[in-house]
Coordinates of C-alpha atoms in Angstrom, one line a residue:
M1 CA 85.3 87.7 90.6
A2 CA 82.0 90.1 90.3
A3 CA 81.7 91.8 88.0
S4 CA 81.5 95.1 89.3
E5 CA 85.6 95.4 90.4
I6 CA 86.2 94.7 86.8
A7 CA 83.0 97.0 85.5
A8 CA 84.1 100.2 83.3
S9 CA 83.0 103.7 84.6
P10 CA 80.2 104.1 82.0
G11 CA 80.3 107.4 80.2
T12 CA 84.1 108.4 80.3
F13 CA 85.7 108.4 77.1
L14 CA 88.4 106.9 75.5
V15 CA 89.5 105.2 79.3
R16 CA 87.8 102.7 80.9
R17 CA 87.7 105.4 84.2
R18 CA 88.0 108.7 84.8
E19 CA 90.9 107.8 87.8
E20 CA 92.9 106.3 84.6
W21 CA 93.8 110.0 83.3
R22 CA 95.8 110.0 86.4
Q23 CA 98.1 106.7 85.9
I24 CA 98.1 108.4 81.7
G25 CA 98.7 111.5 82.9
I26 CA 102.1 110.1 85.5
V27 CA 104.0 108.2 82.1
A28 CA 102.5 111.9 80.4
V29 CA 105.7 113.6 83.0
Y30 CA 108.1 110.5 83.2
W31 CA 108.5 111.0 79.7
G32 CA 108.5 114.6 79.9
L33 CA 111.4 113.9 82.1
L34 CA 113.4 111.5 80.2
G35 CA 112.7 113.4 77.0
A36 CA 114.2 117.1 78.4
M37 CA 117.3 114.9 80.0
F38 CA 118.2 114.0 76.7
F39 CA 117.2 117.0 73.8
V40 CA 117.9 119.9 76.1
P41 CA 121.4 120.0 78.0
A42 CA 120.2 122.2 80.5
A43 CA 118.1 119.8 82.7
R44 CA 120.9 116.7 82.9
N45 CA 120.6 118.1 86.1
V46 CA 120.4 116.1 90.1
L47 CA 116.6 117.2 90.6
V48 CA 115.5 116.2 87.0
F49 CA 117.5 112.7 87.3
A50 CA 115.8 112.1 90.6
G51 CA 112.1 113.5 89.2
A52 CA 113.2 110.6 85.9
C53 CA 114.2 108.1 88.0
Y54 CA 111.2 107.9 90.9
F55 CA 108.3 108.4 87.5
S56 CA 110.6 106.0 86.4
F57 CA 109.0 103.5 89.6
L58 CA 106.1 104.8 89.6
N59 CA 105.8 104.1 85.6
S60 CA 106.5 100.4 86.5
V61 CA 103.4 101.2 89.0
V62 CA 101.1 101.9 86.5
I63 CA 102.1 98.3 85.1
H64 CA 101.1 96.3 88.0
N65 CA 97.6 98.6 87.6
H66 CA 97.8 98.3 84.0
M67 CA 98.6 94.3 84.4
H68 CA 95.5 93.7 86.4
Q69 CA 93.4 95.9 84.1
G70 CA 93.2 97.7 81.0
V71 CA 93.5 101.6 81.4
F72 CA 92.0 101.7 77.9
H73 CA 88.1 101.0 75.9
S74 CA 90.4 100.1 73.8
K75 CA 92.1 96.9 72.8
R76 CA 94.5 97.9 70.8
L77 CA 94.9 100.7 72.5
N78 CA 95.6 99.0 75.3
L79 CA 98.4 96.5 73.4
V80 CA 100.4 100.2 72.1
W81 CA 99.6 101.8 76.1
R82 CA 101.8 98.8 77.3
A83 CA 105.0 99.1 74.4
I84 CA 104.7 102.9 76.2
L85 CA 105.0 101.2 78.8
S86 CA 108.0 98.6 78.0
F87 CA 110.0 101.5 77.2
G88 CA 109.9 103.3 80.4
A89 CA 110.5 100.2 82.8
L90 CA 113.4 98.7 79.6
Y91 CA 111.1 94.8 80.3
P92 CA 108.1 93.4 78.3
A93 CA 105.0 94.3 80.4
S94 CA 103.5 91.7 79.8
A95 CA 105.9 89.4 81.7
N96 CA 103.8 90.5 84.6
I97 CA 100.5 88.7 83.6
P98 CA 103.0 84.8 84.3
A99 CA 105.4 87.1 87.0
H100 CA 102.7 89.0 88.7
N101 CA 99.1 88.1 88.3
L102 CA 100.0 84.2 88.2
V103 CA 102.5 83.7 90.4
H104 CA 103.1 86.0 92.4
H105 CA 99.7 86.3 93.4
H106 CA 99.5 82.5 94.5
F107 CA 102.0 82.8 96.4
D108 CA 103.6 79.1 97.3
D109 CA 100.4 78.0 97.8
D110 CA 99.9 76.2 94.8
G111 CA 104.1 73.9 95.2
D112 CA 105.3 76.0 92.8
L113 CA 107.8 78.2 94.5
D114 CA 106.3 82.5 94.4
W115 CA 110.0 83.6 91.7
A116 CA 110.0 87.3 94.3
A117 CA 109.6 85.7 97.5
P118 CA 111.2 87.5 100.5
D119 CA 113.7 84.9 101.2
H120 CA 115.2 84.7 98.4
V121 CA 118.4 86.5 100.1
R122 CA 118.9 85.5 103.6
F123 CA 121.9 88.4 105.1
R124 CA 121.3 88.7 108.2
W125 CA 122.4 92.8 107.9
N126 CA 119.0 93.6 106.3
L127 CA 119.2 96.9 104.6
L128 CA 121.8 93.9 102.2
N129 CA 118.4 91.9 101.8
L130 CA 117.1 95.4 100.2
L131 CA 119.7 96.4 97.9
H132 CA 119.9 93.4 96.8
F133 CA 116.9 91.7 96.1
P134 CA 116.5 92.2 92.4
N135 CA 119.4 91.4 92.3
V136 CA 118.2 87.5 92.7
A137 CA 114.6 87.5 92.0
G138 CA 115.4 90.3 89.0
P139 CA 117.1 86.7 87.1
R140 CA 114.7 84.1 88.7
T141 CA 111.4 85.7 87.2
F142 CA 113.0 87.0 84.2
A143 CA 113.5 82.7 84.1
G144 CA 110.4 82.0 84.5
V145 CA 108.7 83.8 82.5
Q146 CA 110.7 82.6 79.8
R147 CA 110.0 78.8 80.9
W148 CA 106.1 80.2 80.9
A149 CA 106.5 81.5 77.3
A150 CA 107.8 79.0 75.7
S151 CA 104.8 76.5 77.0
S152 CA 101.9 79.2 76.9
R153 CA 99.3 77.7 75.0
H154 CA 98.5 81.9 74.3
P155 CA 100.3 82.4 71.0
S156 CA 99.4 86.3 71.5
F157 CA 101.3 86.5 74.1
V158 CA 103.9 85.7 72.3
N159 CA 103.7 88.0 69.9
Q160 CA 103.4 91.1 72.5
Y161 CA 106.0 89.9 74.5
R162 CA 108.2 90.1 71.7
L163 CA 106.2 93.7 69.8
E164 CA 106.9 95.4 73.8
T165 CA 110.2 93.4 74.1
A166 CA 111.8 94.7 70.2
F167 CA 109.3 99.0 71.1
A168 CA 111.7 99.2 74.6
F169 CA 114.7 98.0 73.2
G170 CA 114.5 99.3 70.1
L171 CA 113.9 102.3 70.9
T172 CA 116.4 102.7 73.0
G173 CA 119.3 101.6 71.0
L174 CA 118.0 103.7 68.6
L175 CA 119.3 106.3 71.6
F176 CA 122.4 104.8 71.6
V177 CA 123.2 105.8 68.0
I178 CA 121.7 109.1 69.2
D179 CA 124.1 110.2 72.0
F180 CA 125.5 106.8 73.4
W181 CA 127.4 108.8 76.7
T182 CA 123.6 110.4 77.6
A183 CA 121.8 108.0 77.0
L184 CA 123.0 105.4 79.1
F185 CA 123.0 108.1 81.8
F186 CA 119.7 110.0 81.6
V187 CA 117.6 107.5 80.6
V188 CA 118.9 103.6 80.9
I189 CA 119.9 104.4 84.3
P190 CA 116.3 106.2 85.1
Q191 CA 114.7 103.2 83.0
L192 CA 116.5 100.2 85.6
Y193 CA 115.3 102.2 88.5
G194 CA 111.9 102.4 88.5
A195 CA 112.2 98.1 87.3
R196 CA 114.5 97.1 90.2
C197 CA 112.0 99.1 92.3
I198 CA 108.8 97.5 91.3
L199 CA 110.7 94.4 92.5
R200 CA 111.2 95.1 95.7
I201 CA 108.5 96.0 96.8
N202 CA 107.7 92.5 97.0
L203 CA 110.0 92.4 99.6
I204 CA 109.0 95.2 101.2
Q205 CA 105.0 94.0 101.3
H206 CA 105.4 90.5 101.9
D207 CA 108.7 89.9 104.2
G208 CA 108.1 89.3 107.7
A209 CA 104.3 88.5 106.9
Q210 CA 102.4 84.7 107.1
V211 CA 102.1 84.3 103.7
H212 CA 99.5 81.6 104.5
S213 CA 97.8 84.1 106.0
E214 CA 94.2 84.8 104.7
W215 CA 95.0 88.7 105.9
N216 CA 98.0 88.1 106.9
H217 CA 100.3 88.3 104.0
S218 CA 100.3 91.3 103.3
R219 CA 102.2 94.4 105.0
N220 CA 100.2 98.0 103.7
F221 CA 101.2 101.4 103.9
V222 CA 98.1 103.7 103.6
G223 CA 98.8 107.2 104.1
R224 CA 96.6 109.4 101.4
G225 CA 99.2 110.9 99.8
F226 CA 101.1 108.6 99.7
N227 CA 98.4 106.6 98.2
W228 CA 97.6 108.8 95.3
I229 CA 100.6 109.1 93.8
M230 CA 101.1 105.5 94.2
C231 CA 97.1 105.1 93.1
N232 CA 96.0 103.0 95.9
N233 CA 99.4 100.4 95.2
G234 CA 99.8 99.9 99.6
Y235 CA 96.4 99.0 99.9
H236 CA 98.2 95.3 99.2
T237 CA 95.9 92.9 101.7
I238 CA 93.5 94.0 99.7
H239 CA 94.7 93.4 96.4
H240 CA 95.4 90.2 96.7
N241 CA 91.9 88.6 98.4
R242 CA 90.9 90.6 95.0
A243 CA 92.8 90.5 92.2
G244 CA 90.1 91.9 89.6
M245 CA 89.0 94.9 91.8
H246 CA 90.1 98.3 90.1
W247 CA 92.7 100.1 92.3
S248 CA 90.6 103.1 92.2
E249 CA 87.4 101.0 94.9
L250 CA 90.9 100.0 96.7
A251 CA 91.4 102.1 100.0
P252 CA 87.5 101.6 101.2
A253 CA 87.3 97.9 100.4
H254 CA 90.4 97.4 102.7
Q255 CA 89.1 100.0 105.8
R256 CA 86.0 97.3 105.3
E257 CA 87.1 93.9 104.2
V258 CA 90.6 94.4 105.6
V259 CA 91.0 96.1 108.6
P260 CA 88.4 94.3 110.7
R261 CA 90.8 91.2 110.6
M262 CA 94.8 91.2 109.9
D263 CA 97.0 92.2 112.6
P264 CA 97.3 96.4 113.3
R265 CA 100.7 95.9 112.4
L266 CA 101.0 95.2 109.3
D267 CA 99.3 98.2 108.0
E268 CA 101.8 101.4 108.1
R269 CA 101.3 104.4 108.0
S270 CA 104.9 105.8 106.0
M271 CA 106.3 104.1 104.2
V272 CA 109.4 106.6 104.2
W273 CA 109.2 105.5 108.8
Y274 CA 109.3 102.1 107.5
L275 CA 111.9 101.7 105.2
L276 CA 114.1 103.4 107.7
R277 CA 113.9 102.0 110.8
T278 CA 113.6 98.6 109.3
Y279 CA 117.2 98.4 107.1
L280 CA 118.7 101.4 108.1
L281 CA 117.7 101.9 112.0
R282 CA 117.7 98.6 113.0
P283 CA 120.1 96.0 111.7
L284 CA 119.1 92.8 112.0
R285 CA 115.4 91.9 109.6
P286 CA 113.1 91.8 111.9
A287 CA 111.2 89.0 112.7
I288 CA 107.5 87.6 111.9
E289 CA 104.8 89.8 112.4
G290 CA 100.4 89.3 111.7
H291 CA 101.4 85.6 114.0
G292 CA 98.5 86.5 116.2
P293 CA 94.9 85.7 115.6
I294 CA 92.8 87.3 113.1
P295 CA 89.7 89.1 115.1
S296 CA 87.1 88.1 114.8
G297 CA 84.4 89.2 111.6
D298 CA 82.4 87.4 109.5
D299 CA 83.7 86.5 106.3
R300 CA 81.6 84.2 104.2
S301 CA 80.9 88.4 102.1
L302 CA 84.9 86.2 100.7
A303 CA 84.7 83.6 98.3
P304 CA 87.8 80.7 99.2
R305 CA 91.5 81.6 98.3
A306 CA 91.4 78.5 95.7
Q307 CA 87.4 80.2 93.8
R308 CA 89.7 84.1 93.9
R309 CA 92.8 82.3 92.5
A310 CA 91.1 80.9 89.7
E311 CA 89.4 83.7 88.8
A312 CA 92.2 86.3 88.6
D313 CA 94.2 83.8 86.4
D314 CA 91.5 84.1 84.0
T315 CA 91.3 87.7 84.0
A316 CA 95.0 87.3 83.3
L317 CA 94.8 84.9 81.2
A318 CA 92.4 87.4 79.1
E319 CA 94.0 90.3 79.0
S320 CA 96.6 88.8 78.0
T321 CA 94.8 88.2 74.8
L322 CA 93.7 91.1 74.0
A323 CA 96.0 91.4 70.9
V324 CA 93.7 89.8 68.6
S325 CA 91.0 90.6 71.0

């Protein structure tokens, strides 16, 4: 991973890059929606509830980005931010380090099965695969995280994981004590919605793709508005190939490196249209895409896959030791 891929923008106050204020704004809106529903009875309506569920999903997107590269200059502030994000998803944000950074980014190249691989669900009716996937991937993921934590030689990760768990469940428990039913319906349900939806993204972005291909392993959603609010998480191929690249740089890198080499069927303009036609308009699971020949291109600018993954592992483990740095 090149140093330019992880370097912070110079002259930024508090955050490493000015684009991070968008992520901070997303989480602030989410907490505002939860707070409004909990404390203001008039805010307990369908529109605010739906907004809270949607921003809960975006909170999980921010977790993903933050666990690749911390938002703030201050390492301690990054830890506080992890706790805040953990409450929003009702799971410790640091779980992403083993589950996503170290396992999912390898697919099964290292001989171990990806805990969130699409083939964990095998219904012929494809909508059932989408609905049921978190029920399979969630337990597998957290069982794997627990095993990894138990054998980890990074005590700072374990301490941090416990701190985030205590904050997320402790604050949620306090809300239960104050007003059980309000907390259940207007805090916990949105929390769980976002956590389950981020698991479904693994299915949506990889099901039907060729995970062992250098360029055809992921599906991309390239709509401009979609990627603005999603902080460029639609550009998934380049994210896997350059895990150390900041999310704000993914769009031009996708056009420059991925588009000339990937199967064009794996670029989707609209996630909504893709979901409609894949899970509602046709009942059966689609055939594998991205199996055709890769267009010619000079790939010498890209380091070997194993090297890039080793570098991504080093970055992930460095992020996991922020507590004691």
